[in-house]
Tab-separated table of C-alpha atoms in Angstrom:
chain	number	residue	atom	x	y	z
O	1	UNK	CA	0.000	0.000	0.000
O	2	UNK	CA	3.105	2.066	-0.077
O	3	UNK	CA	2.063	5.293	-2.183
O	4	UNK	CA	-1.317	4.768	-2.333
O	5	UNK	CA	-3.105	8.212	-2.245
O	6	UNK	CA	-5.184	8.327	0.935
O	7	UNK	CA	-9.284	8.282	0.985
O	8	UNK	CA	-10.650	11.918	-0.196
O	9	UNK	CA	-14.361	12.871	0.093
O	10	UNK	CA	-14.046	13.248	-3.328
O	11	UNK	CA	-13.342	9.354	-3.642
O	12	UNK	CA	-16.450	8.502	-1.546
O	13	UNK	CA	-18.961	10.648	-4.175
O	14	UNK	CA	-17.649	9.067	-7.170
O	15	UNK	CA	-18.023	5.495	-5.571
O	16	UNK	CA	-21.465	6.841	-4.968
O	17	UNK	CA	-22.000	7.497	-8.887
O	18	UNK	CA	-20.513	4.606	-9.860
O	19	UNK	CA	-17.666	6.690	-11.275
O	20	UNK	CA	-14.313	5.385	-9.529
O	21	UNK	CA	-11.714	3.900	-11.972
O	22	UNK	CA	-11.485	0.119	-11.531
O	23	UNK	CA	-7.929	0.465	-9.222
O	24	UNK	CA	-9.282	3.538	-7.297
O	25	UNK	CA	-12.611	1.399	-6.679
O	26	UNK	CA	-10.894	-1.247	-5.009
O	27	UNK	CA	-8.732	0.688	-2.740
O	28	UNK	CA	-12.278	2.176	-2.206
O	29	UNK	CA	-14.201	-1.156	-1.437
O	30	UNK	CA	-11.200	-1.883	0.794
O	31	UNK	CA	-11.422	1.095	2.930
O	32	UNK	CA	-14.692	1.029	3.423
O	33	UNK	CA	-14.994	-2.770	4.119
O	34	UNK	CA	-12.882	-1.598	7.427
O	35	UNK	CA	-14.990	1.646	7.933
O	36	UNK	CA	-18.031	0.291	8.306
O	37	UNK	CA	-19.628	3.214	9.914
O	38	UNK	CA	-18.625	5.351	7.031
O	39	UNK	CA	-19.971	2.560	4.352
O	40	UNK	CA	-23.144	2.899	6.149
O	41	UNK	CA	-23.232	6.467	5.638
O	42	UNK	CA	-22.349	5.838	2.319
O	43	UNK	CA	-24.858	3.208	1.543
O	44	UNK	CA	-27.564	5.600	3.188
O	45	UNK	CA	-26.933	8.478	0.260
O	46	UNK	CA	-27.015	5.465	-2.206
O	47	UNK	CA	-30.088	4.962	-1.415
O	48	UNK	CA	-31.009	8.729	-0.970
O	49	UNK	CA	-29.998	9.414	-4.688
O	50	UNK	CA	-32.150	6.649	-5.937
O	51	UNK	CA	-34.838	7.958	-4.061
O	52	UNK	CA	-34.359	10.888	-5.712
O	53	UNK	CA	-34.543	9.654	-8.849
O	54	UNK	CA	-37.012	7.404	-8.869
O	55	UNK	CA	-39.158	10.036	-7.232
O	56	UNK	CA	-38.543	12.393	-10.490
O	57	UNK	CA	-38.571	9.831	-12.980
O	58	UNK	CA	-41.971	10.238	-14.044
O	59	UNK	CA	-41.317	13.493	-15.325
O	60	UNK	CA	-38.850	11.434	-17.952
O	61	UNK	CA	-41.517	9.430	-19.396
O	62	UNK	CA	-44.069	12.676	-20.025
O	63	UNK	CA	-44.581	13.199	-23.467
O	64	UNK	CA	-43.468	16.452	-24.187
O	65	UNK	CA	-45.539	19.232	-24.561
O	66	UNK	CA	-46.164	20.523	-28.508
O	67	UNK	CA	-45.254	23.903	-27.411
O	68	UNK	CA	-41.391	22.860	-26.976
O	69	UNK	CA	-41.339	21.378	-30.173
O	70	UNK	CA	-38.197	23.420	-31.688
O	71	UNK	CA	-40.107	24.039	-34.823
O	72	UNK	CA	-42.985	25.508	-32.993
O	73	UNK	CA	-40.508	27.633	-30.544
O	74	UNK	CA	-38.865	29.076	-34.042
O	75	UNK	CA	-41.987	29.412	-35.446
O	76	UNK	CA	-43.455	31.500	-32.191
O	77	UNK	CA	-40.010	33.436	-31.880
O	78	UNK	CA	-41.805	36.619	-32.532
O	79	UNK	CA	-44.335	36.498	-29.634
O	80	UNK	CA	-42.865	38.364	-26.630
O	81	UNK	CA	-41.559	35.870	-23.879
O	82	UNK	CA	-42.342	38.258	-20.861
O	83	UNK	CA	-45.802	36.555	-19.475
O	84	UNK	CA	-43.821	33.405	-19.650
O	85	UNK	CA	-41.868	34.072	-16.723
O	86	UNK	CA	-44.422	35.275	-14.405
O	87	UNK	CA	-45.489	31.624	-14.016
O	88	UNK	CA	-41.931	30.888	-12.876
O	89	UNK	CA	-41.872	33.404	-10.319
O	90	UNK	CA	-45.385	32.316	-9.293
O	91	UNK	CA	-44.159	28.996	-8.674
O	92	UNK	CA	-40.957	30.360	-7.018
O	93	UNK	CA	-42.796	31.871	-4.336
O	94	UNK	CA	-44.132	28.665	-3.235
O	95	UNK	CA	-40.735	26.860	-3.045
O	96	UNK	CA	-39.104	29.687	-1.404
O	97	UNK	CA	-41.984	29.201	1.127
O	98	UNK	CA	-40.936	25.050	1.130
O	99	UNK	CA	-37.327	26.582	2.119
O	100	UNK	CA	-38.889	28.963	5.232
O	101	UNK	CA	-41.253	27.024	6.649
O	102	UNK	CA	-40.745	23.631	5.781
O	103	UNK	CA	-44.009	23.140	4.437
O	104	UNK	CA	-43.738	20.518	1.464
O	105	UNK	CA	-47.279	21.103	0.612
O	106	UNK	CA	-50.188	23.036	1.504
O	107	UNK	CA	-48.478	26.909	1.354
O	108	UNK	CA	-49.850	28.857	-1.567
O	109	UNK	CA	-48.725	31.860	-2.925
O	110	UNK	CA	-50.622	35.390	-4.743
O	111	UNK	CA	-49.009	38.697	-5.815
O	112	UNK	CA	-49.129	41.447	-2.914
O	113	UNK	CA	-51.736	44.086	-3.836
O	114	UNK	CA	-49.794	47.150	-4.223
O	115	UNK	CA	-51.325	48.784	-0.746
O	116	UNK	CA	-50.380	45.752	1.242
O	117	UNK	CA	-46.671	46.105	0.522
O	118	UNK	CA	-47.026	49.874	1.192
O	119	UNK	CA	-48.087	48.592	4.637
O	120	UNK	CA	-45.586	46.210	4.944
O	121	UNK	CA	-42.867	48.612	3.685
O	122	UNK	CA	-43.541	51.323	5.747
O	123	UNK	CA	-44.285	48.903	9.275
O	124	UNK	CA	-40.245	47.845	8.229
O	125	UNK	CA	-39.675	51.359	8.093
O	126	UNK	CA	-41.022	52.648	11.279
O	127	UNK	CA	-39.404	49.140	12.739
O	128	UNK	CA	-35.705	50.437	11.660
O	129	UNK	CA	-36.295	53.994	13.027
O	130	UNK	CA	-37.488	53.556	16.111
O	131	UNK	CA	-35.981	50.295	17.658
O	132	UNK	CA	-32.874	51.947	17.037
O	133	UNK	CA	-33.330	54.722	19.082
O	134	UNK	CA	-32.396	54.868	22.317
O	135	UNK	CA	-33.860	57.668	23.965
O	136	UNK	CA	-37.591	57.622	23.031
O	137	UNK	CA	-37.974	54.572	21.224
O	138	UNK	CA	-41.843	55.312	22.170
O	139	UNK	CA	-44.462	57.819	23.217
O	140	UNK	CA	-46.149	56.079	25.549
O	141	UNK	CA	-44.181	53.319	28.149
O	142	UNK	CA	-45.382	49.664	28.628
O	143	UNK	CA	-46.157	51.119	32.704
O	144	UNK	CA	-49.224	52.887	31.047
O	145	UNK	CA	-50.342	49.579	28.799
O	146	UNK	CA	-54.038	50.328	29.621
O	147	UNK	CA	-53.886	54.061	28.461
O	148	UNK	CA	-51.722	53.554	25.517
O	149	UNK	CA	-53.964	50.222	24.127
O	150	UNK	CA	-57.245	52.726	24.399
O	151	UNK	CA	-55.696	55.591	22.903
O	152	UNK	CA	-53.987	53.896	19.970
O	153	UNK	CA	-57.243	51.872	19.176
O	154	UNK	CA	-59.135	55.097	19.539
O	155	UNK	CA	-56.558	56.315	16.839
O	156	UNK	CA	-56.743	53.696	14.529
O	157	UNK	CA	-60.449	53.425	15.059
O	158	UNK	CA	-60.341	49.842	15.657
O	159	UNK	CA	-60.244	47.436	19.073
O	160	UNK	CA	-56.442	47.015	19.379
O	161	UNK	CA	-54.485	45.230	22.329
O	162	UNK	CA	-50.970	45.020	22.849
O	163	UNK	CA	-50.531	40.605	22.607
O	164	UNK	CA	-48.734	39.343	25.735
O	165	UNK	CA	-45.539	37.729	24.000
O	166	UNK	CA	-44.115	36.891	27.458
O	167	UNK	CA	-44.422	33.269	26.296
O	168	UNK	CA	-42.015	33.989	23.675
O	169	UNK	CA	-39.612	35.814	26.286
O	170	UNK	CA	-40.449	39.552	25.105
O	171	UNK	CA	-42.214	42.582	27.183
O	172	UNK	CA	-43.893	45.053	25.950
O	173	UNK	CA	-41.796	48.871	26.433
O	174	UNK	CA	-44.517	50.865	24.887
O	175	UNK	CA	-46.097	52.210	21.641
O	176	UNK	CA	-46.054	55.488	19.124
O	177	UNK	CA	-48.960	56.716	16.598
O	178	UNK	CA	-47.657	56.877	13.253
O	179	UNK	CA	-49.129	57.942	9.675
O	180	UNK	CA	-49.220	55.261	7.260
O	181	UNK	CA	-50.665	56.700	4.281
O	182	UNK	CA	-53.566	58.567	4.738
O	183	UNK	CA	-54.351	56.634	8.074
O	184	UNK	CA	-52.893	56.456	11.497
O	185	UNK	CA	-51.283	53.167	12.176
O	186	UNK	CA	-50.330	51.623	15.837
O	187	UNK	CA	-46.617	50.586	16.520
O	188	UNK	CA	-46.372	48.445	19.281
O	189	UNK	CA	-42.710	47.440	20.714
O	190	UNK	CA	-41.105	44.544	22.172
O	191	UNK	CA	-37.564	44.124	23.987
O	192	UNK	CA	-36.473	40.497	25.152
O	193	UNK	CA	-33.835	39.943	27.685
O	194	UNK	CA	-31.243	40.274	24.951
O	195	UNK	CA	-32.174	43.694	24.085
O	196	UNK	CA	-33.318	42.431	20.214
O	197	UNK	CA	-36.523	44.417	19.717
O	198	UNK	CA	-39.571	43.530	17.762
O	199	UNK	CA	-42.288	45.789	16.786
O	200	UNK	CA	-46.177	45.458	15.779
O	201	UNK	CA	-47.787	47.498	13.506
O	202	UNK	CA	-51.297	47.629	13.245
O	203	UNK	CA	-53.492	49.721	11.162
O	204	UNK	CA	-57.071	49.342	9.531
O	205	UNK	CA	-57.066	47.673	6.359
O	206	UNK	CA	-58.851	49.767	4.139
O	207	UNK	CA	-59.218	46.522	0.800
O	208	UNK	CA	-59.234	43.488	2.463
O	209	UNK	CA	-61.082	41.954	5.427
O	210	UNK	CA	-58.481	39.200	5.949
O	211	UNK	CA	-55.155	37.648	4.465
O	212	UNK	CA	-53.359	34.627	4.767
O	213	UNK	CA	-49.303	35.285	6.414
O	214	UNK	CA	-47.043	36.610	4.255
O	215	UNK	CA	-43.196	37.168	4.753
O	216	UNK	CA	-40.715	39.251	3.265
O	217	UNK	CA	-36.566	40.145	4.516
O	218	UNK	CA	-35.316	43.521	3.723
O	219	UNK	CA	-31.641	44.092	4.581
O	220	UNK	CA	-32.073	41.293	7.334
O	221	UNK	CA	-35.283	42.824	8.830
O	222	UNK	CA	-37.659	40.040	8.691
O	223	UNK	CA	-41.385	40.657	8.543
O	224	UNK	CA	-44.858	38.520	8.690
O	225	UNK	CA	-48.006	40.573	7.544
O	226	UNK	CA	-51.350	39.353	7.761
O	227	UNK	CA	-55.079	41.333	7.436
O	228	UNK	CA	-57.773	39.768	9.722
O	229	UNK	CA	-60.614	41.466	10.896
O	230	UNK	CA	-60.265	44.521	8.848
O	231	UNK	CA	-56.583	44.942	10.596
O	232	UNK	CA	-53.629	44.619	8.779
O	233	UNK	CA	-50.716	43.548	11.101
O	234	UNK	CA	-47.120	43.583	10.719
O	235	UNK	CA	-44.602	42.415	12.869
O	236	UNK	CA	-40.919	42.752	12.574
O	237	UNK	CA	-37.866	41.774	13.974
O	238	UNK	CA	-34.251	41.563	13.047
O	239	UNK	CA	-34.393	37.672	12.981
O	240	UNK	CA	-34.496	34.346	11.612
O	241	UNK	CA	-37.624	33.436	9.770
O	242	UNK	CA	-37.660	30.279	11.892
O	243	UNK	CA	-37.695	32.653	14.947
O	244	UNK	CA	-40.234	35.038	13.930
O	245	UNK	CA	-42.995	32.782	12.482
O	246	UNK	CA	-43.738	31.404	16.292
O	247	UNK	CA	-43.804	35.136	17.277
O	248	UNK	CA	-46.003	35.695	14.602
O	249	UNK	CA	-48.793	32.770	15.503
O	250	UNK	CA	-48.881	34.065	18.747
O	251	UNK	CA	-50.303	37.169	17.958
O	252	UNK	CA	-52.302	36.174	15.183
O	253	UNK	CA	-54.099	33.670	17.866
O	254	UNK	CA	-54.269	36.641	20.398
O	255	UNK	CA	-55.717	38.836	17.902
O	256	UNK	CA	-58.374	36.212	16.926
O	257	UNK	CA	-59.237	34.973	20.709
O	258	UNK	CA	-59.921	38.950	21.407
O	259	UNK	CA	-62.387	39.765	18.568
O	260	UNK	CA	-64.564	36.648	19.000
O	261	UNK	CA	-68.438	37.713	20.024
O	262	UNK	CA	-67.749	38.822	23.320
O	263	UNK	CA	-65.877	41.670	22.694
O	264	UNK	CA	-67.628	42.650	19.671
O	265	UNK	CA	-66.349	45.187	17.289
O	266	UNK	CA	-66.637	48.339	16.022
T	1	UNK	CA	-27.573	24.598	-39.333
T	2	UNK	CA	-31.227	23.712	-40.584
T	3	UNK	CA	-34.180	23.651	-37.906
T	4	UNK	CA	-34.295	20.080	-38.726
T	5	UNK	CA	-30.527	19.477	-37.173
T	6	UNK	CA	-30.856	21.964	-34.348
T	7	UNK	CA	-33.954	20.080	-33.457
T	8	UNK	CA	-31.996	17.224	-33.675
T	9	UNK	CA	-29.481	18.304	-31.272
T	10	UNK	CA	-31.914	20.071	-28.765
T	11	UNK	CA	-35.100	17.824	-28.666
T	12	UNK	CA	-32.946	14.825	-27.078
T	13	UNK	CA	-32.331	16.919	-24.010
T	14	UNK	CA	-35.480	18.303	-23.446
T	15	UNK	CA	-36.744	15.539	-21.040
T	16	UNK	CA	-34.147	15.894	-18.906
T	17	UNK	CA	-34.524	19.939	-18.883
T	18	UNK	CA	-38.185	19.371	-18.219
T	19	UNK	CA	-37.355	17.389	-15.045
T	20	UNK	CA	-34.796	19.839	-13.504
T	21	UNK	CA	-36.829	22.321	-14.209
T	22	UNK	CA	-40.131	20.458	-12.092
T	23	UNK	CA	-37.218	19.555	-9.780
T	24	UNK	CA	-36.535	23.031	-8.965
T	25	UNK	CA	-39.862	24.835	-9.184
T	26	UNK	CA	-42.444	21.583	-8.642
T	27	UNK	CA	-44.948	23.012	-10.624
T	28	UNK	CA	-45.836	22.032	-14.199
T	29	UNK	CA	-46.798	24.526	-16.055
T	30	UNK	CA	-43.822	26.879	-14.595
T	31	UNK	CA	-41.519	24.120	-15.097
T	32	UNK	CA	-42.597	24.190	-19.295
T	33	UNK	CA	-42.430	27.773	-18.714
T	34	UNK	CA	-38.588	27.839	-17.541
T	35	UNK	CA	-37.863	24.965	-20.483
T	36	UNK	CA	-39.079	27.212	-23.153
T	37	UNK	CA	-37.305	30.143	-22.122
T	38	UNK	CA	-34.255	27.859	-22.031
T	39	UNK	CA	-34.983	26.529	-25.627
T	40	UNK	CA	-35.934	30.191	-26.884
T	41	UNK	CA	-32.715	31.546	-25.642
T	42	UNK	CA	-30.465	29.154	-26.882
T	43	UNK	CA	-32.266	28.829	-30.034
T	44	UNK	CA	-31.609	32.670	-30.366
T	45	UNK	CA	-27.716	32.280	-29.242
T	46	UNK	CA	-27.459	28.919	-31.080
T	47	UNK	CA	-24.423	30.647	-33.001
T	48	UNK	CA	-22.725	31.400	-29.821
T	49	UNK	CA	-22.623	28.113	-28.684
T	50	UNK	CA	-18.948	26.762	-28.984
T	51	UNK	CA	-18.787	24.433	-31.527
T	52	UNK	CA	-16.887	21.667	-29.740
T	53	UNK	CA	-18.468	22.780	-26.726
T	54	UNK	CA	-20.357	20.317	-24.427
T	55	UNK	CA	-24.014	21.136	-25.753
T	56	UNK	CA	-25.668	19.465	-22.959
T	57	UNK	CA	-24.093	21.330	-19.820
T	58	UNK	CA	-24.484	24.837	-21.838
T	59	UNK	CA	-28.346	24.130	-22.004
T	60	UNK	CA	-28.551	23.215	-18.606
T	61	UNK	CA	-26.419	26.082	-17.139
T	62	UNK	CA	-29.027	28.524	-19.445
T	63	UNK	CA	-31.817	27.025	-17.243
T	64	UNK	CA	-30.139	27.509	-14.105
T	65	UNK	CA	-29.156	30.905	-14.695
T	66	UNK	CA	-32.818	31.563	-15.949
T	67	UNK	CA	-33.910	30.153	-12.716
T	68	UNK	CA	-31.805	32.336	-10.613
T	69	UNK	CA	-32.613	35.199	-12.198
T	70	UNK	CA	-36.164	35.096	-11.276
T	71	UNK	CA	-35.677	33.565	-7.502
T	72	UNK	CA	-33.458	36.901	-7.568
T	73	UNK	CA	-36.199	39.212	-8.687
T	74	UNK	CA	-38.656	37.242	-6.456
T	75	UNK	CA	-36.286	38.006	-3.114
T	76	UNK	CA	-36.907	41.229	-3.420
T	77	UNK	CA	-40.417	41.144	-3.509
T	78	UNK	CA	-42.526	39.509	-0.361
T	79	UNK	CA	-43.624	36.004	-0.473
T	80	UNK	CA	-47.087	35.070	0.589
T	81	UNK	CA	-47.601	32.108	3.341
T	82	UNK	CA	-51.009	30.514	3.546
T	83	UNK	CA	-52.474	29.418	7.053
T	84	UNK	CA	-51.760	25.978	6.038
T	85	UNK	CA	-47.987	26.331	5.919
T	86	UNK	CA	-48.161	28.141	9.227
T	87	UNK	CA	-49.856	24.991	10.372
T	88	UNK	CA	-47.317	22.432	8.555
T	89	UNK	CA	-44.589	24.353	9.648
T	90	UNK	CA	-44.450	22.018	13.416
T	91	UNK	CA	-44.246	18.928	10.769
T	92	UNK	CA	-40.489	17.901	11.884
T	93	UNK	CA	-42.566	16.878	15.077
T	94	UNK	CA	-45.476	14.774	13.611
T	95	UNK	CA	-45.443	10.889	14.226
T	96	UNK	CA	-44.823	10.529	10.432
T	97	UNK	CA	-41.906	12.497	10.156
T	98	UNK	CA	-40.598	10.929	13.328
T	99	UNK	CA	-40.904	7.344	12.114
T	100	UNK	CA	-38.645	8.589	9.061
T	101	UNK	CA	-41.192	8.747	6.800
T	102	UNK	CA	-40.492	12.110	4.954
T	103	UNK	CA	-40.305	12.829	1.009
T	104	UNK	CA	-37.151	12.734	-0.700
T	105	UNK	CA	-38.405	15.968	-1.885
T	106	UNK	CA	-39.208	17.822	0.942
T	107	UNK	CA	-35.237	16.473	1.945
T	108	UNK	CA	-34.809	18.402	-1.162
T	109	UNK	CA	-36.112	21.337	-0.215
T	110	UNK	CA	-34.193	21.781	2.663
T	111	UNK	CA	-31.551	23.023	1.128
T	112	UNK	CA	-30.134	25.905	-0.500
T	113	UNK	CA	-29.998	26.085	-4.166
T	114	UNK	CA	-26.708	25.300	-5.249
T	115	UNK	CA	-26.834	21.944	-3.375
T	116	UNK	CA	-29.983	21.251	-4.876
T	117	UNK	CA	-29.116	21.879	-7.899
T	118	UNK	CA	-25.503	19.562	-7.653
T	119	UNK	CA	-27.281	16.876	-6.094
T	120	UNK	CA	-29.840	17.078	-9.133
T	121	UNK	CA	-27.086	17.878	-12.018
T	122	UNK	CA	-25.196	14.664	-11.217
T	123	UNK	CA	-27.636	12.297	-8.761
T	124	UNK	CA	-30.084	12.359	-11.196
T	125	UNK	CA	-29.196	13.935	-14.614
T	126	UNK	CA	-26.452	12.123	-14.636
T	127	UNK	CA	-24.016	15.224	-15.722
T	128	UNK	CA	-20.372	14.257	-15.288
T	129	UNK	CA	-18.436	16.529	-12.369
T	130	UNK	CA	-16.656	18.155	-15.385
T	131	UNK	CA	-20.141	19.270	-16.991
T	132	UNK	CA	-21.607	20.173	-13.451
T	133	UNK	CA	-18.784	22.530	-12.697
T	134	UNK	CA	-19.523	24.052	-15.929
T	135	UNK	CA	-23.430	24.643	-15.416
T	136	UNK	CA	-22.608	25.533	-11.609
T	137	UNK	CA	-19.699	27.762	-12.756
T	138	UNK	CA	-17.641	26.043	-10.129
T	139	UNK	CA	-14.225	24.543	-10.001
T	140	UNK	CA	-14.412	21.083	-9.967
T	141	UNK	CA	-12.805	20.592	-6.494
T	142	UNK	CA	-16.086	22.942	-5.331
T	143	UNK	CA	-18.812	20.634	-7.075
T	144	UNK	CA	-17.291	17.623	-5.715
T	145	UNK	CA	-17.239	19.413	-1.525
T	146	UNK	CA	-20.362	20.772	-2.530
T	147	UNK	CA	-21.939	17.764	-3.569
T	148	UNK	CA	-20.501	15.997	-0.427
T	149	UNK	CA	-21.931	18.273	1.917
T	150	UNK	CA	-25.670	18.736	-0.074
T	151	UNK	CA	-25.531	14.592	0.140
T	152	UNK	CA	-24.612	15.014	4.111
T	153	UNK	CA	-27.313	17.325	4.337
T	154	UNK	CA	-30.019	15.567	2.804
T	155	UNK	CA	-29.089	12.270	5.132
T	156	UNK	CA	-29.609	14.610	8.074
T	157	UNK	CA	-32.490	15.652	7.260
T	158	UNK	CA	-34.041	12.210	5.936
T	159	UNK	CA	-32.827	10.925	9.473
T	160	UNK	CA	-33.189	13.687	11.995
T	161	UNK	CA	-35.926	16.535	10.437
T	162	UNK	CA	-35.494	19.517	9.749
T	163	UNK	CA	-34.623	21.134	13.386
T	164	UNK	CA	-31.558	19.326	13.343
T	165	UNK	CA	-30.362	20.288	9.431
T	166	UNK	CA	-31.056	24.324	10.626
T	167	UNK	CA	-29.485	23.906	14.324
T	168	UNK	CA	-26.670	22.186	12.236
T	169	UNK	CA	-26.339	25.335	9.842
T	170	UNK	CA	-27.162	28.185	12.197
């Protein structure tokens, strides 16, 4: 064995594809028949890859569709290719979604109506002003929950609370009015013991009654946004997806408990 | 070149494109979508192509690229989430998942592009680790540690959920 160039990772994939030369594949075999924990390992993505492939394989046998016939694509070349792509980015939306949340089926996906990313946008906005600031990050403290919950809902014209995310390990520190378009919006805000701050936004929703979640990052602000009730919501925080969604249930489920019959609405 | 020969040359590769393409965005009609704005464009570069050129990895690094430049263009717009994903999202904890019975494609999912897209190039197009490091526009030494880690990855996940794979990354 004098020589003999040791076992790369490299070695192990292309014993996996079937790709080894027959003198690398022995040395291969060899090592591996005294490794067995690392054969198992091996055998395991074997098996993995098949899966994979068997599991796509249908898409092999598909006839395929008249429309990517080359002579039809040449003969078509003059139609514009734009709308095309739309349906990509449709679809993209979903599996970006399979990334987040781990849902392999079941999330859907539609455009943003043009106000709801205005609401979004400017929730982010308020979010990166004002949990940065360290002298009057709000107008009215947590102390005076009671006062500031009646006055912003007053405000907004709608019945707001401020959700109890203790659960979740953050207090309430208070609240601010802001403008959000035409209307005044409700910014609620969050510290947890590590100082990271997350804010609420709440303001009526003037299209829709209610909205499935919706996420979006900007410059590693993350944000869910949802419209229930006639109240759009946004809450942001400078964290993982993973972290936020949780965050983001919570209140949702607050929110709904609180406007069931007994409270009624306006 | 007459249309007959280029559709000689393309038409063979078109299954394979097709299934990438589902691979990536699991959705048919978006799938055909990406295929024929991979055909279109290399119909309309066809005399940029280098003639001794590996036909097959130029297509499929066309499609790729196409495919990145929309996930690109989607980033910067929001994604929706339906209550139903919200819902799914505790599945790593369901008695399913826990007895090990997850999809291969959900394992898929898991992870970030460029392993997805190694693991698909060469697990199951069956692109040599010279053509993959071409469509990947990669070194080779990078397709074969990225391929080693996306196939580490996807055991993980297969054998331990999701939970672990992110606590693993993060």
């Amino acid at each position: 064995m004098t020589g003999a160039r040791p076992i790369g990772e490299d070695d192990l994939q292309a014993y996996a594809d079937g790709r080894l030369e027959a003198a690398r594949l022995e040395t291969v075999k060899d090592y591996l028949s005294s490794n067995p924990g690392v054969a198992q390992r091996v055998e395991r993505e074997m098996a993995q890859r098949e899966a994979l492939r068997a599991r796509l394989a249908f898409k092999m046998q598909e006839p395929i569709p008249a429309r990517l016939r080359v002579a039809n694509l040449i003969s078509a070349r003059k139609r514009p290719a734009l709308f095309k792509m739309k349906g990509v980015a449709a679809a993209l939306a979903w599996l970006v979604l399979g990334g987040i949340l781990g849902a392999a089926g079941g999330a859907w996906w539609s455009e943003r109506s043009s106000s709801q990313m205005a609401v979004a946008d400017s929730a982010i906005t308020a979010h990166r002003l004002y949990v940065s600031e360290r002298l009057h990050p709000v107008e009215v403290p947590g102390e005076q929950e009671a006062h500031l919950v009646q006055w912003l809902s007053r405000r907004v014209g709608k019945p707001l609370k401020a959700p109890d995310l203790n659960a979740q390990g953050y207090r309430l520190i208070g609240g601010r009015l802001l403008p959000s378009g035409s209307e005044a919006a409700a910014l609620f805000m969050y510290e947890n013991e590590g100082g990271n701050r997350l804010t609420l936004f709440a303001r009526s929703s003037l299209e829709e009654k209610e909205t499935a979640f919706r996420f979006e990052m900007q410059d590693g602000i993350s944000a869910f946004s949802w419209i229930d009730n006639g109240l759009s919501y946004v809450v942001s925080a400078r964290a993982d997806r993973t972290q936020l969604l949780p965050i983001a249930e919570a209140i949702y489920h607050q929110f709904q408990t609180a406007s069931g019959p007994v409270k009624g609405r306006l | 070149m007459t249309l007959d020969e280029i559709a000689s040359l393309l038409e063979p590769q078109i299954p394979g494109l097709r299934r990438y393409a589902w691979a990536l965005l699991r959705d048919d009609e978006a799938a055909d979508d990406l295929v024929q704005d991979t055909l279109e464009r290399a119909i309309r570069h066809w005399s940029q192509r280098h003639r001794d050129g590996d036909l097959r990895a130029w297509l499929f690094a066309i499609q790729r690229n196409l495919f990145l430049n929309a996930l690109r263009k989607r980033k910067t717009h929001g994604v929706q989430v339906g209550v139903e994903a919200l819902e799914n999202s505790s599945n790593a904890d369901n008695p399913e998942s826990r007895a090990g019975l997850r999809d291969i494609l959900a394992g898929l999912d898991s992870l970030p592009e460029e392993q997805r897209s190694v693991l698909l190039l060469i697990g199951v197009e069956d692109l040599s680790y010279e053509q993959a490091a071409q469509v990947l526009d990669v070194p080779l030494g990078t397709v074969m540690s990225r391929l080693s880690r996306a196939r580490g990855r996807l055991r993980e996940f297969m054998e331990n959920g999701r939970t672990a794979v992110l606590r693993s990354v993060k």
